[in-house]
CSV table of C-alpha atoms in Angstrom, one decimal:
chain,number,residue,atom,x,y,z
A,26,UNK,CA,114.5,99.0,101.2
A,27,UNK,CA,112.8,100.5,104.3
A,28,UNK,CA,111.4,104.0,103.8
A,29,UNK,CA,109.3,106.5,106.7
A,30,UNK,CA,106.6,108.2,104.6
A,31,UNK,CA,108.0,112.1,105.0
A,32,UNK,CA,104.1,113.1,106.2
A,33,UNK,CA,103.3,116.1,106.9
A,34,UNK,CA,102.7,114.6,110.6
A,35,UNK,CA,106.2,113.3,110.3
A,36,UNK,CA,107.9,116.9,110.2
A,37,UNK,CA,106.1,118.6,112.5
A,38,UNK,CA,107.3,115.5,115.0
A,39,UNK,CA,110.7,115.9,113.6
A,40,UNK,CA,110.4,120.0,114.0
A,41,UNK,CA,109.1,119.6,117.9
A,42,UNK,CA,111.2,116.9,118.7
A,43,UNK,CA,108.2,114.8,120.4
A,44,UNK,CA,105.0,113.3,119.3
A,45,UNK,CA,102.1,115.0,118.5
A,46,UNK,CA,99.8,115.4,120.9
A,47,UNK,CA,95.9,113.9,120.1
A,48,UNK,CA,94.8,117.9,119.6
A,49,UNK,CA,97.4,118.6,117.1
A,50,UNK,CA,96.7,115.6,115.2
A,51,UNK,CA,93.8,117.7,113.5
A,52,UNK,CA,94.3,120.6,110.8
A,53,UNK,CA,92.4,123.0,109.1
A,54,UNK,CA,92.6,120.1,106.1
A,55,UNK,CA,91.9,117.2,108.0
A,56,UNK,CA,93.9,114.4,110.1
A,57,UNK,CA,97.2,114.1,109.8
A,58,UNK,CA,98.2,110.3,109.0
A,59,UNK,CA,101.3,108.6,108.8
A,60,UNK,CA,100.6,107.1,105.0
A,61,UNK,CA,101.7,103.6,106.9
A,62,UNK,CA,98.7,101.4,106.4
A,63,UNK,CA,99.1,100.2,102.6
A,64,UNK,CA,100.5,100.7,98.6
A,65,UNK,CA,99.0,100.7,95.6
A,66,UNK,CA,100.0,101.2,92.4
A,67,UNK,CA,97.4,103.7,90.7
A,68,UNK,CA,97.4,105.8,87.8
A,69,UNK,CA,101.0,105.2,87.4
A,70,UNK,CA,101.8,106.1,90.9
A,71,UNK,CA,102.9,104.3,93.8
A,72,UNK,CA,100.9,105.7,96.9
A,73,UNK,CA,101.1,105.3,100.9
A,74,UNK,CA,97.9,105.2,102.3
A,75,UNK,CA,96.4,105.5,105.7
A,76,UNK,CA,92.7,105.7,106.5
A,77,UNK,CA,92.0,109.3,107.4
A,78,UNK,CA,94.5,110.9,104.8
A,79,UNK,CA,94.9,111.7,101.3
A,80,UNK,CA,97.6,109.4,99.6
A,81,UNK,CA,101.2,110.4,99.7
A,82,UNK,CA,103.3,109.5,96.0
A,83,UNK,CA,106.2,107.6,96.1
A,84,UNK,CA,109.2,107.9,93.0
A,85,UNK,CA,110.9,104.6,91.5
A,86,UNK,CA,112.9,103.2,92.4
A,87,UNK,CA,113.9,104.8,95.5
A,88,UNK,CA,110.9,105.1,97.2
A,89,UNK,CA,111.4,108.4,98.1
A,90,UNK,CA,108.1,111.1,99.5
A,91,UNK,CA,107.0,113.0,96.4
A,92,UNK,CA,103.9,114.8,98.3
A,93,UNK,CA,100.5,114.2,98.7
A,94,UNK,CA,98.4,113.1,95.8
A,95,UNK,CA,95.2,115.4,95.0
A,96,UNK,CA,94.5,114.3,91.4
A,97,UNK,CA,95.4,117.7,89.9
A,98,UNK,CA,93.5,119.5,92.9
A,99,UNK,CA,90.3,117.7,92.2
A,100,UNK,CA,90.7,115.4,95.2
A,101,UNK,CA,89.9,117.3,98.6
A,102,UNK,CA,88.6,114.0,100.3
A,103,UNK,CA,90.6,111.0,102.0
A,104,UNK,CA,91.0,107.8,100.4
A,105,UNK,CA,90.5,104.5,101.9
A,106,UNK,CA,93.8,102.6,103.2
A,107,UNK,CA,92.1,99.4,101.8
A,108,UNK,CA,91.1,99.9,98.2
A,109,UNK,CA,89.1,96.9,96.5
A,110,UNK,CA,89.3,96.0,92.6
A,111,UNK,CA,86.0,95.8,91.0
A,112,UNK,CA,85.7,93.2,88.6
A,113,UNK,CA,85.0,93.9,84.9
């Protein structure tokens, strides 16, 4: 199944009817991403990633946008898009 990431970039596109301009791209809580760049699979939670935004949760099995991620409101940074495994 092929999914778009409902971000919060996405509706404001989808409420203006055009792309955002480069100036609009930036909030009071950071850049607004697209959650295109990768998923992982993390504490129980599928996530979309992108590079300069916080990860958006996907449901099961219908890949459907939950929200963004925040770890109970104790993440208020962006995640990297291209997480490694450490190794035991």
């Amino acid at each position: 199944a092929n999914r778009f990431i409902q971000t919060k970039r996405k509706m404001l596109q989808q409420e203006k009817g055009r792309p955002l301009k480069q100036h609009e791209l930036m909030t009071a809580d950071g850049y607004l991403g697209t959650g295109n760049t990768n998923l992982v699979y993390h504490a129980k939670k599928l996530m979309a990633l992108y590079e300069v935004d916080k990860p958006y949760v996907l449901s099961l099995p219908q890949l459907e946008t939950i929200g963004l991620w925040t770890a109970e409101g104790s993440l208020s940074h962006n995640v990297t898009a291209h997480p490694k495994v450490c190794p035991d």
